[in-house]
Amino acid sequence: MLAVLGAAWALLAAAFLAALLLLLLLLRRRAPAVRPGGGGVSGLFQDLIRYGKTKRGCGQRPAWLSLLQVPKRWFTHFYVVSVLWNGFLLIWLFQAEFLRGSLPSWIQHMHRALGRDSQSEDAGNEHFSALLVLLLLWLHSCRRLVECLWTSVFSNGVIHIVQYCFGLGYYIAVGSTVLCQVPTNVRNGKELSVQICWYHIVGVMMYIWASLHQHRCLVILANLRKRKVVSLSHSVPFGDWFERVSCPHYFAELLIYVSMAITLGFHNVTWWCVVMYVLFNQALAAVLSHEFYQKNFSSYPKHRKAFIPFVF
């Protein structure tokens, strides 16, 4: 049976899968996104799932809805929170595993409530795997923060306040999930036996590969707005994985989380639930962006998929 945390991620993944299927149904029927005035359940649904440039697909909305929108550039706050919170968890876990320290009592209580209660026979390796994944997650957040501050050029797009709060909570939850993959009785003063396995090497190499491509794609997007003067308009991107999909940076995000699942040793069911959530979340965003490009650029390459090359 899945632990509480694994079940929560599975439920979240199912919710985004349902949202993706509903969106595909609406697009297939070519139904208007929202009636003038933006009312009804459909209008609320569209307003909650769209952000940035894809908000244009919501049609006309009541003026009061603008009170529930925040600038898309506030995405930066997600990575500030992630760097601080996951860096904090990384320090505590490192001390507990290598310096014979102990996790704070409140972390241990959270650990027992959401994670596992038993010590695995391969505990040393599980400790090291979790520490390595938490390090990768922290490095990912650091890179994304640097890109938000010095690479990306944000338009005047907005996101819903619910999406903003969800994003802040997500990066706290995902780091806590990694921590909960460590057996609860962390070492108890015993020597930690670290053994680097083949899946650690494969996972880290895949992480580096996906991260490099994601950075390149984000640079390509930023450069579209840095031609002589900064432009906030949207253009069709070309180069790198953009030749195959509309949103390669979303596909790279999925690969980064898959690489972490590999680093944990393939068998971690809870983390695969996280991967499924990332899959459906990023697929939803990719479909919306793909729709935007096809709708606004008549010469948009028809061979490009939305999210996964040659597949979707």
PDB file of C-alpha atoms in Angstrom:
ATOM      1  CA  MET A   1       0.000   0.000   0.000  1.00  0.00           C
ATOM      2  CA  LEU A   2       1.254   3.456  -0.797  1.00  0.00           C
ATOM      3  CA  ALA A   3       2.286   5.640   2.112  1.00  0.00           C
ATOM      4  CA  VAL A   4       0.217   8.735   2.804  1.00  0.00           C
ATOM      5  CA  LEU A   5       2.622  10.906   0.835  1.00  0.00           C
ATOM      6  CA  GLY A   6       2.673   8.567  -2.145  1.00  0.00           C
ATOM      7  CA  ALA A   7      -1.115   8.421  -2.195  1.00  0.00           C
ATOM      8  CA  ALA A   8      -1.286  12.231  -2.102  1.00  0.00           C
ATOM      9  CA  TRP A   9       1.027  12.534  -5.114  1.00  0.00           C
ATOM     10  CA  ALA A  10      -0.956   9.860  -6.962  1.00  0.00           C
ATOM     11  CA  LEU A  11      -4.183  11.768  -6.298  1.00  0.00           C
ATOM     12  CA  LEU A  12      -2.578  14.987  -7.514  1.00  0.00           C
ATOM     13  CA  ALA A  13      -1.337  13.260 -10.672  1.00  0.00           C
ATOM     14  CA  ALA A  14      -4.845  11.912 -11.293  1.00  0.00           C
ATOM     15  CA  ALA A  15      -6.317  15.405 -10.919  1.00  0.00           C
ATOM     16  CA  PHE A  16      -3.952  16.835 -13.540  1.00  0.00           C
ATOM     17  CA  LEU A  17      -4.600  13.877 -15.840  1.00  0.00           C
ATOM     18  CA  ALA A  18      -8.327  14.613 -15.601  1.00  0.00           C
ATOM     19  CA  ALA A  19      -7.653  18.304 -16.357  1.00  0.00           C
ATOM     20  CA  LEU A  20      -5.509  17.336 -19.368  1.00  0.00           C
ATOM     21  CA  LEU A  21      -8.179  15.011 -20.757  1.00  0.00           C
ATOM     22  CA  LEU A  22     -10.877  17.647 -20.273  1.00  0.00           C
ATOM     23  CA  LEU A  23      -8.750  20.247 -22.059  1.00  0.00           C
ATOM     24  CA  LEU A  24      -8.094  17.905 -24.981  1.00  0.00           C
ATOM     25  CA  LEU A  25     -11.823  17.246 -25.223  1.00  0.00           C
ATOM     26  CA  LEU A  26     -12.589  20.976 -25.314  1.00  0.00           C
ATOM     27  CA  LEU A  27      -9.943  21.604 -27.956  1.00  0.00           C
ATOM     28  CA  ARG A  28     -11.128  18.710 -30.079  1.00  0.00           C
ATOM     29  CA  ARG A  29     -14.675  20.011 -30.053  1.00  0.00           C
ATOM     30  CA  ARG A  30     -13.337  23.481 -30.834  1.00  0.00           C
ATOM     31  CA  ALA A  31     -15.575  24.771 -28.043  1.00  0.00           C
ATOM     32  CA  PRO A  32     -15.118  28.428 -27.134  1.00  0.00           C
ATOM     33  CA  ALA A  33     -12.829  28.662 -24.145  1.00  0.00           C
ATOM     34  CA  VAL A  34     -15.116  30.973 -22.219  1.00  0.00           C
ATOM     35  CA  ARG A  35     -18.263  32.831 -23.053  1.00  0.00           C
ATOM     36  CA  PRO A  36     -18.012  36.608 -23.120  1.00  0.00           C
ATOM     37  CA  GLY A  37     -17.908  37.634 -19.496  1.00  0.00           C
ATOM     38  CA  GLY A  38     -15.927  34.564 -18.498  1.00  0.00           C
ATOM     39  CA  GLY A  39     -18.624  32.972 -16.382  1.00  0.00           C
ATOM     40  CA  GLY A  40     -19.468  29.372 -15.680  1.00  0.00           C
ATOM     41  CA  VAL A  41     -17.540  26.298 -14.665  1.00  0.00           C
ATOM     42  CA  SER A  42     -15.691  26.158 -17.990  1.00  0.00           C
ATOM     43  CA  GLY A  43     -14.500  29.741 -17.540  1.00  0.00           C
ATOM     44  CA  LEU A  44     -13.210  29.001 -14.048  1.00  0.00           C
ATOM     45  CA  PHE A  45     -11.450  25.860 -15.292  1.00  0.00           C
ATOM     46  CA  GLN A  46      -9.733  27.721 -18.122  1.00  0.00           C
ATOM     47  CA  ASP A  47      -8.716  30.569 -15.848  1.00  0.00           C
ATOM     48  CA  LEU A  48      -7.116  28.165 -13.380  1.00  0.00           C
ATOM     49  CA  ILE A  49      -5.090  26.103 -15.855  1.00  0.00           C
ATOM     50  CA  ARG A  50      -3.881  28.884 -18.177  1.00  0.00           C
ATOM     51  CA  TYR A  51      -1.099  31.366 -17.461  1.00  0.00           C
ATOM     52  CA  GLY A  52       1.171  33.774 -19.292  1.00  0.00           C
ATOM     53  CA  LYS A  53       0.608  33.890 -23.041  1.00  0.00           C
ATOM     54  CA  THR A  54      -2.001  31.121 -22.935  1.00  0.00           C
ATOM     55  CA  LYS A  55      -4.324  33.354 -20.870  1.00  0.00           C
ATOM     56  CA  ARG A  56      -5.427  34.840 -24.180  1.00  0.00           C
ATOM     57  CA  GLY A  57      -7.407  31.657 -24.743  1.00  0.00           C
ATOM     58  CA  CYS A  58      -9.700  32.542 -21.863  1.00  0.00           C
ATOM     59  CA  GLY A  59     -11.564  35.152 -23.882  1.00  0.00           C
ATOM     60  CA  GLN A  60     -13.147  38.119 -22.153  1.00  0.00           C
ATOM     61  CA  ARG A  61     -13.240  37.883 -18.381  1.00  0.00           C
ATOM     62  CA  PRO A  62     -14.868  39.966 -15.645  1.00  0.00           C
ATOM     63  CA  ALA A  63     -12.721  42.852 -14.421  1.00  0.00           C
ATOM     64  CA  TRP A  64     -12.758  41.541 -10.857  1.00  0.00           C
ATOM     65  CA  LEU A  65     -10.784  38.465 -11.943  1.00  0.00           C
ATOM     66  CA  SER A  66      -7.741  40.689 -12.416  1.00  0.00           C
ATOM     67  CA  LEU A  67      -7.628  40.969  -8.629  1.00  0.00           C
ATOM     68  CA  LEU A  68      -6.836  37.248  -8.490  1.00  0.00           C
ATOM     69  CA  GLN A  69      -3.888  37.469 -10.907  1.00  0.00           C
ATOM     70  CA  VAL A  70      -0.229  38.039 -10.083  1.00  0.00           C
ATOM     71  CA  PRO A  71       2.673  38.679 -12.519  1.00  0.00           C
ATOM     72  CA  LYS A  72       4.135  35.592 -14.148  1.00  0.00           C
ATOM     73  CA  ARG A  73       7.604  36.867 -13.256  1.00  0.00           C
ATOM     74  CA  TRP A  74       6.731  35.861  -9.685  1.00  0.00           C
ATOM     75  CA  PHE A  75       7.737  32.370 -10.810  1.00  0.00           C
ATOM     76  CA  THR A  76      11.085  33.475  -9.405  1.00  0.00           C
ATOM     77  CA  HIS A  77       9.622  33.198  -5.905  1.00  0.00           C
ATOM     78  CA  PHE A  78       9.144  29.453  -6.401  1.00  0.00           C
ATOM     79  CA  TYR A  79      12.860  28.913  -6.786  1.00  0.00           C
ATOM     80  CA  VAL A  80      13.771  31.258  -3.945  1.00  0.00           C
ATOM     81  CA  VAL A  81      11.581  29.155  -1.642  1.00  0.00           C
ATOM     82  CA  SER A  82      13.001  25.926  -3.086  1.00  0.00           C
ATOM     83  CA  VAL A  83      16.634  26.986  -2.698  1.00  0.00           C
ATOM     84  CA  LEU A  84      16.077  28.028   0.917  1.00  0.00           C
ATOM     85  CA  TRP A  85      13.850  25.136   2.026  1.00  0.00           C
ATOM     86  CA  ASN A  86      15.607  22.308   0.185  1.00  0.00           C
ATOM     87  CA  GLY A  87      18.991  23.746   1.113  1.00  0.00           C
ATOM     88  CA  PHE A  88      17.881  23.649   4.750  1.00  0.00           C
ATOM     89  CA  LEU A  89      16.781  20.004   4.419  1.00  0.00           C
ATOM     90  CA  LEU A  90      19.988  19.122   2.588  1.00  0.00           C
ATOM     91  CA  ILE A  91      22.148  20.525   5.393  1.00  0.00           C
ATOM     92  CA  TRP A  92      20.218  18.650   8.095  1.00  0.00           C
ATOM     93  CA  LEU A  93      20.294  15.369   6.175  1.00  0.00           C
ATOM     94  CA  PHE A  94      24.013  15.730   5.450  1.00  0.00           C
ATOM     95  CA  GLN A  95      24.720  16.323   9.144  1.00  0.00           C
ATOM     96  CA  ALA A  96      22.585  13.354  10.157  1.00  0.00           C
ATOM     97  CA  GLU A  97      24.264  10.997   7.717  1.00  0.00           C
ATOM     98  CA  PHE A  98      27.913  12.070   7.674  1.00  0.00           C
ATOM     99  CA  LEU A  99      28.491  14.068  10.865  1.00  0.00           C
ATOM    100  CA  ARG A 100      26.564  11.765  13.200  1.00  0.00           C
ATOM    101  CA  GLY A 101      24.032  14.451  13.925  1.00  0.00           C
ATOM    102  CA  SER A 102      20.293  14.004  14.246  1.00  0.00           C
ATOM    103  CA  LEU A 103      17.330  15.450  12.428  1.00  0.00           C
ATOM    104  CA  PRO A 104      15.240  18.002  14.361  1.00  0.00           C
ATOM    105  CA  SER A 105      12.345  16.390  16.232  1.00  0.00           C
ATOM    106  CA  TRP A 106       9.725  18.157  14.098  1.00  0.00           C
ATOM    107  CA  ILE A 107      11.282  16.717  10.951  1.00  0.00           C
ATOM    108  CA  GLN A 108      11.272  13.250  12.502  1.00  0.00           C
ATOM    109  CA  HIS A 109       7.585  13.618  13.414  1.00  0.00           C
ATOM    110  CA  MET A 110       6.772  14.723   9.870  1.00  0.00           C
ATOM    111  CA  HIS A 111       8.910  11.878   8.579  1.00  0.00           C
ATOM    112  CA  ARG A 112       7.017   9.250  10.563  1.00  0.00           C
ATOM    113  CA  ALA A 113       3.633  10.739   9.710  1.00  0.00           C
ATOM    114  CA  LEU A 114       4.240  10.898   5.955  1.00  0.00           C
ATOM    115  CA  GLY A 115       7.041   8.484   5.256  1.00  0.00           C
ATOM    116  CA  ARG A 116       8.082   5.034   6.398  1.00  0.00           C
ATOM    117  CA  ASP A 117       8.548   3.575   9.860  1.00  0.00           C
ATOM    118  CA  SER A 118      10.850   0.693   9.094  1.00  0.00           C
ATOM    119  CA  GLN A 119      14.569   0.455   8.496  1.00  0.00           C
ATOM    120  CA  SER A 120      15.528  -1.203   5.237  1.00  0.00           C
ATOM    121  CA  GLU A 121      18.273  -3.795   4.990  1.00  0.00           C
ATOM    122  CA  ASP A 122      19.915  -1.559   2.388  1.00  0.00           C
ATOM    123  CA  ALA A 123      19.500   1.562   4.529  1.00  0.00           C
ATOM    124  CA  GLY A 124      22.969   2.957   3.882  1.00  0.00           C
ATOM    125  CA  ASN A 125      22.401   3.026   0.153  1.00  0.00           C
ATOM    126  CA  GLU A 126      18.910   4.483   0.565  1.00  0.00           C
ATOM    127  CA  HIS A 127      20.325   7.262   2.741  1.00  0.00           C
ATOM    128  CA  PHE A 128      22.933   8.117   0.136  1.00  0.00           C
ATOM    129  CA  SER A 129      20.410   7.929  -2.747  1.00  0.00           C
ATOM    130  CA  ALA A 130      18.031  10.307  -0.977  1.00  0.00           C
ATOM    131  CA  LEU A 131      20.863  12.695  -0.120  1.00  0.00           C
ATOM    132  CA  LEU A 132      22.023  12.662  -3.752  1.00  0.00           C
ATOM    133  CA  VAL A 133      18.504  13.331  -5.075  1.00  0.00           C
ATOM    134  CA  LEU A 134      17.992  16.163  -2.589  1.00  0.00           C
ATOM    135  CA  LEU A 135      21.283  17.658  -3.795  1.00  0.00           C
ATOM    136  CA  LEU A 136      20.154  17.354  -7.431  1.00  0.00           C
ATOM    137  CA  LEU A 137      16.828  18.982  -6.591  1.00  0.00           C
ATOM    138  CA  TRP A 138      18.595  21.853  -4.816  1.00  0.00           C
ATOM    139  CA  LEU A 139      21.022  22.358  -7.733  1.00  0.00           C
ATOM    140  CA  HIS A 140      18.080  22.339 -10.143  1.00  0.00           C
ATOM    141  CA  SER A 141      16.370  25.052  -8.097  1.00  0.00           C
ATOM    142  CA  CYS A 142      19.576  27.111  -7.961  1.00  0.00           C
ATOM    143  CA  ARG A 143      19.957  26.939 -11.741  1.00  0.00           C
ATOM    144  CA  ARG A 144      16.340  27.857 -12.357  1.00  0.00           C
ATOM    145  CA  LEU A 145      16.627  30.788  -9.947  1.00  0.00           C
ATOM    146  CA  VAL A 146      19.701  32.093 -11.762  1.00  0.00           C
ATOM    147  CA  GLU A 147      17.913  31.694 -15.107  1.00  0.00           C
ATOM    148  CA  CYS A 148      14.852  33.574 -13.835  1.00  0.00           C
ATOM    149  CA  LEU A 149      17.011  36.428 -12.574  1.00  0.00           C
ATOM    150  CA  TRP A 150      19.528  36.765 -15.411  1.00  0.00           C
ATOM    151  CA  THR A 151      18.413  34.767 -18.451  1.00  0.00           C
ATOM    152  CA  SER A 152      14.639  34.822 -18.876  1.00  0.00           C
ATOM    153  CA  VAL A 153      12.801  37.900 -20.112  1.00  0.00           C
ATOM    154  CA  PHE A 154       9.301  37.774 -18.667  1.00  0.00           C
ATOM    155  CA  SER A 155       6.390  39.329 -20.513  1.00  0.00           C
ATOM    156  CA  ASN A 156       3.498  41.093 -18.838  1.00  0.00           C
ATOM    157  CA  GLY A 157       1.688  37.767 -18.506  1.00  0.00           C
ATOM    158  CA  VAL A 158      -0.062  36.753 -15.327  1.00  0.00           C
ATOM    159  CA  ILE A 159      -0.856  33.629 -13.314  1.00  0.00           C
ATOM    160  CA  HIS A 160      -3.787  32.917 -11.063  1.00  0.00           C
ATOM    161  CA  ILE A 161      -3.183  33.413  -7.343  1.00  0.00           C
ATOM    162  CA  VAL A 162      -4.192  29.768  -6.799  1.00  0.00           C
ATOM    163  CA  GLN A 163      -1.446  28.640  -9.214  1.00  0.00           C
ATOM    164  CA  TYR A 164       1.038  30.902  -7.424  1.00  0.00           C
ATOM    165  CA  CYS A 165       0.234  29.508  -3.963  1.00  0.00           C
ATOM    166  CA  PHE A 166       0.242  25.968  -5.348  1.00  0.00           C
ATOM    167  CA  GLY A 167       3.713  26.523  -6.832  1.00  0.00           C
ATOM    168  CA  LEU A 168       5.097  27.749  -3.519  1.00  0.00           C
ATOM    169  CA  GLY A 169       3.681  24.725  -1.715  1.00  0.00           C
ATOM    170  CA  TYR A 170       4.913  22.336  -4.403  1.00  0.00           C
ATOM    171  CA  TYR A 171       8.596  23.046  -3.889  1.00  0.00           C
ATOM    172  CA  ILE A 172       8.227  22.598  -0.146  1.00  0.00           C
ATOM    173  CA  ALA A 173       6.362  19.330  -0.643  1.00  0.00           C
ATOM    174  CA  VAL A 174       8.751  17.846  -3.200  1.00  0.00           C
ATOM    175  CA  GLY A 175      11.816  18.374  -0.995  1.00  0.00           C
ATOM    176  CA  SER A 176       9.973  16.931   1.995  1.00  0.00           C
ATOM    177  CA  THR A 177       9.070  13.927  -0.142  1.00  0.00           C
ATOM    178  CA  VAL A 178      12.740  13.226  -0.832  1.00  0.00           C
ATOM    179  CA  LEU A 179      13.527  13.457   2.877  1.00  0.00           C
ATOM    180  CA  CYS A 180      10.735  10.995   3.658  1.00  0.00           C
ATOM    181  CA  GLN A 181      12.381   8.375   1.451  1.00  0.00           C
ATOM    182  CA  VAL A 182      15.054   7.916   4.113  1.00  0.00           C
ATOM    183  CA  PRO A 183      14.184   5.259   6.746  1.00  0.00           C
ATOM    184  CA  THR A 184      13.040   7.032   9.899  1.00  0.00           C
ATOM    185  CA  ASN A 185      15.793   5.810  12.245  1.00  0.00           C
ATOM    186  CA  VAL A 186      18.513   7.731  10.415  1.00  0.00           C
ATOM    187  CA  ARG A 187      21.754   5.921  11.322  1.00  0.00           C
ATOM    188  CA  ASN A 188      21.365   6.233  15.116  1.00  0.00           C
ATOM    189  CA  GLY A 189      25.058   7.024  15.389  1.00  0.00           C
ATOM    190  CA  LYS A 190      26.202   4.123  13.215  1.00  0.00           C
ATOM    191  CA  GLU A 191      28.732   4.462  10.444  1.00  0.00           C
ATOM    192  CA  LEU A 192      27.139   5.147   7.082  1.00  0.00           C
ATOM    193  CA  SER A 193      28.213   2.714   4.404  1.00  0.00           C
ATOM    194  CA  VAL A 194      28.121   4.529   1.064  1.00  0.00           C
ATOM    195  CA  GLN A 195      28.240   2.479  -2.085  1.00  0.00           C
ATOM    196  CA  ILE A 196      27.992   4.243  -5.439  1.00  0.00           C
ATOM    197  CA  CYS A 197      25.820   2.055  -7.664  1.00  0.00           C
ATOM    198  CA  TRP A 198      25.322   2.014 -11.406  1.00  0.00           C
ATOM    199  CA  TYR A 199      21.905   3.661 -11.103  1.00  0.00           C
ATOM    200  CA  HIS A 200      23.465   6.635  -9.287  1.00  0.00           C
ATOM    201  CA  ILE A 201      25.789   7.191 -12.245  1.00  0.00           C
ATOM    202  CA  VAL A 202      23.029   6.715 -14.846  1.00  0.00           C
ATOM    203  CA  GLY A 203      20.669   9.024 -12.941  1.00  0.00           C
ATOM    204  CA  VAL A 204      23.220  11.804 -12.521  1.00  0.00           C
ATOM    205  CA  MET A 205      24.330  11.607 -16.171  1.00  0.00           C
ATOM    206  CA  MET A 206      20.721  11.793 -17.351  1.00  0.00           C
ATOM    207  CA  TYR A 207      20.123  14.718 -14.982  1.00  0.00           C
ATOM    208  CA  ILE A 208      23.086  16.645 -16.411  1.00  0.00           C
ATOM    209  CA  TRP A 209      22.027  15.885 -20.004  1.00  0.00           C
ATOM    210  CA  ALA A 210      18.426  17.001 -19.460  1.00  0.00           C
ATOM    211  CA  SER A 211      19.494  20.086 -17.483  1.00  0.00           C
ATOM    212  CA  LEU A 212      21.855  21.232 -20.248  1.00  0.00           C
ATOM    213  CA  HIS A 213      19.123  20.932 -22.873  1.00  0.00           C
ATOM    214  CA  GLN A 214      16.604  22.714 -20.674  1.00  0.00           C
ATOM    215  CA  HIS A 215      19.036  25.584 -20.180  1.00  0.00           C
ATOM    216  CA  ARG A 216      19.723  25.807 -23.921  1.00  0.00           C
ATOM    217  CA  CYS A 217      15.999  25.924 -24.691  1.00  0.00           C
ATOM    218  CA  LEU A 218      15.400  28.634 -22.100  1.00  0.00           C
ATOM    219  CA  VAL A 219      18.258  30.667 -23.596  1.00  0.00           C
ATOM    220  CA  ILE A 220      16.675  30.292 -27.052  1.00  0.00           C
ATOM    221  CA  LEU A 221      13.359  31.600 -25.686  1.00  0.00           C
ATOM    222  CA  ALA A 222      15.075  34.502 -23.942  1.00  0.00           C
ATOM    223  CA  ASN A 223      17.072  35.434 -27.057  1.00  0.00           C
ATOM    224  CA  LEU A 224      13.846  35.840 -29.028  1.00  0.00           C
ATOM    225  CA  ARG A 225      13.221  38.908 -26.866  1.00  0.00           C
ATOM    226  CA  LYS A 226      16.781  40.240 -26.822  1.00  0.00           C
ATOM    227  CA  ARG A 227      17.244  41.183 -30.466  1.00  0.00           C
ATOM    228  CA  LYS A 228      18.806  44.653 -30.261  1.00  0.00           C
ATOM    229  CA  VAL A 229      16.098  45.820 -27.857  1.00  0.00           C
ATOM    230  CA  VAL A 230      14.088  43.860 -25.359  1.00  0.00           C
ATOM    231  CA  SER A 231      10.764  42.787 -26.840  1.00  0.00           C
ATOM    232  CA  LEU A 232       7.920  41.353 -24.807  1.00  0.00           C
ATOM    233  CA  SER A 233       6.150  39.901 -27.855  1.00  0.00           C
ATOM    234  CA  HIS A 234       6.141  36.189 -28.663  1.00  0.00           C
ATOM    235  CA  SER A 235       7.931  34.559 -31.609  1.00  0.00           C
ATOM    236  CA  VAL A 236       8.396  31.026 -32.908  1.00  0.00           C
ATOM    237  CA  PRO A 237      11.501  29.420 -31.363  1.00  0.00           C
ATOM    238  CA  PHE A 238      13.907  27.261 -33.389  1.00  0.00           C
ATOM    239  CA  GLY A 239      16.976  25.235 -32.490  1.00  0.00           C
ATOM    240  CA  ASP A 240      17.875  22.359 -30.162  1.00  0.00           C
ATOM    241  CA  TRP A 241      14.820  20.309 -29.145  1.00  0.00           C
ATOM    242  CA  PHE A 242      12.480  23.022 -30.445  1.00  0.00           C
ATOM    243  CA  GLU A 243      12.869  21.345 -33.832  1.00  0.00           C
ATOM    244  CA  ARG A 244      10.794  18.438 -32.534  1.00  0.00           C
ATOM    245  CA  VAL A 245       8.456  19.807 -29.864  1.00  0.00           C
ATOM    246  CA  SER A 246       6.848  23.102 -28.935  1.00  0.00           C
ATOM    247  CA  CYS A 247       7.876  22.914 -25.275  1.00  0.00           C
ATOM    248  CA  PRO A 248      11.187  21.054 -24.929  1.00  0.00           C
ATOM    249  CA  HIS A 249      11.903  22.791 -21.610  1.00  0.00           C
ATOM    250  CA  TYR A 250       8.819  21.045 -20.181  1.00  0.00           C
ATOM    251  CA  PHE A 251       9.979  17.719 -21.623  1.00  0.00           C
ATOM    252  CA  ALA A 252      13.418  18.292 -20.078  1.00  0.00           C
ATOM    253  CA  GLU A 253      11.738  18.971 -16.711  1.00  0.00           C
ATOM    254  CA  LEU A 254      10.088  15.556 -16.921  1.00  0.00           C
ATOM    255  CA  LEU A 255      13.424  13.906 -17.775  1.00  0.00           C
ATOM    256  CA  ILE A 256      15.043  15.592 -14.773  1.00  0.00           C
ATOM    257  CA  TYR A 257      12.485  14.035 -12.435  1.00  0.00           C
ATOM    258  CA  VAL A 258      12.836  10.656 -14.167  1.00  0.00           C
ATOM    259  CA  SER A 259      16.596  10.902 -13.601  1.00  0.00           C
ATOM    260  CA  MET A 260      15.931  11.384  -9.885  1.00  0.00           C
ATOM    261  CA  ALA A 261      13.712   8.282  -9.870  1.00  0.00           C
ATOM    262  CA  ILE A 262      16.596   6.358 -11.442  1.00  0.00           C
ATOM    263  CA  THR A 263      18.997   7.762  -8.838  1.00  0.00           C
ATOM    264  CA  LEU A 264      16.688   6.443  -6.099  1.00  0.00           C
ATOM    265  CA  GLY A 265      17.065   2.990  -7.607  1.00  0.00           C
ATOM    266  CA  PHE A 266      13.942   2.623  -9.796  1.00  0.00           C
ATOM    267  CA  HIS A 267      11.893   0.916  -7.061  1.00  0.00           C
ATOM    268  CA  ASN A 268      10.674   4.001  -5.174  1.00  0.00           C
ATOM    269  CA  VAL A 269       6.896   4.016  -5.775  1.00  0.00           C
ATOM    270  CA  THR A 270       6.337   7.369  -4.063  1.00  0.00           C
ATOM    271  CA  TRP A 271       8.801   9.166  -6.322  1.00  0.00           C
ATOM    272  CA  TRP A 272       7.306   7.583  -9.426  1.00  0.00           C
ATOM    273  CA  CYS A 273       4.006   9.130  -8.311  1.00  0.00           C
ATOM    274  CA  VAL A 274       5.838  12.475  -8.269  1.00  0.00           C
ATOM    275  CA  VAL A 275       7.079  11.737 -11.804  1.00  0.00           C
ATOM    276  CA  MET A 276       3.515  10.996 -12.926  1.00  0.00           C
ATOM    277  CA  TYR A 277       2.378  14.318 -11.472  1.00  0.00           C
ATOM    278  CA  VAL A 278       5.170  16.159 -13.340  1.00  0.00           C
ATOM    279  CA  LEU A 279       4.242  14.288 -16.538  1.00  0.00           C
ATOM    280  CA  PHE A 280       0.596  15.379 -16.512  1.00  0.00           C
ATOM    281  CA  ASN A 281       1.312  18.857 -15.152  1.00  0.00           C
ATOM    282  CA  GLN A 282       3.897  19.628 -17.817  1.00  0.00           C
ATOM    283  CA  ALA A 283       1.798  17.969 -20.535  1.00  0.00           C
ATOM    284  CA  LEU A 284      -1.119  20.248 -19.652  1.00  0.00           C
ATOM    285  CA  ALA A 285       1.074  23.347 -19.913  1.00  0.00           C
ATOM    286  CA  ALA A 286       2.635  22.071 -23.157  1.00  0.00           C
ATOM    287  CA  VAL A 287      -0.750  21.496 -24.833  1.00  0.00           C
ATOM    288  CA  LEU A 288      -1.789  25.059 -23.988  1.00  0.00           C
ATOM    289  CA  SER A 289       1.440  26.507 -25.395  1.00  0.00           C
ATOM    290  CA  HIS A 290       1.205  24.322 -28.502  1.00  0.00           C
ATOM    291  CA  GLU A 291      -2.346  25.574 -29.060  1.00  0.00           C
ATOM    292  CA  PHE A 292      -1.122  29.170 -28.706  1.00  0.00           C
ATOM    293  CA  TYR A 293       1.621  28.718 -31.321  1.00  0.00           C
ATOM    294  CA  GLN A 294      -0.650  26.976 -33.812  1.00  0.00           C
ATOM    295  CA  LYS A 295      -3.372  29.591 -33.383  1.00  0.00           C
ATOM    296  CA  ASN A 296      -1.149  32.657 -33.658  1.00  0.00           C
ATOM    297  CA  PHE A 297       1.440  31.598 -36.262  1.00  0.00           C
ATOM    298  CA  SER A 298       0.049  30.322 -39.561  1.00  0.00           C
ATOM    299  CA  SER A 299       3.471  29.039 -40.667  1.00  0.00           C
ATOM    300  CA  TYR A 300       4.114  27.117 -37.450  1.00  0.00           C
ATOM    301  CA  PRO A 301       5.894  23.799 -38.242  1.00  0.00           C
ATOM    302  CA  LYS A 302       3.231  21.107 -38.486  1.00  0.00           C
ATOM    303  CA  HIS A 303       5.599  18.253 -37.634  1.00  0.00           C
ATOM    304  CA  ARG A 304       6.216  19.526 -34.113  1.00  0.00           C
ATOM    305  CA  LYS A 305       4.568  17.700 -31.265  1.00  0.00           C
ATOM    306  CA  ALA A 306       3.475  19.530 -28.122  1.00  0.00           C
ATOM    307  CA  PHE A 307       5.506  17.769 -25.438  1.00  0.00           C
ATOM    308  CA  ILE A 308       7.198  14.431 -26.177  1.00  0.00           C
ATOM    309  CA  PRO A 309       9.091  14.077 -29.511  1.00  0.00           C
ATOM    310  CA  PHE A 310       7.287  11.877 -32.076  1.00  0.00           C
ATOM    311  CA  VAL A 311       4.677  10.842 -29.464  1.00  0.00           C
ATOM    312  CA  PHE A 312       2.547  13.642 -27.995  1.00  0.00           C
TER     313      PHE A 312
END
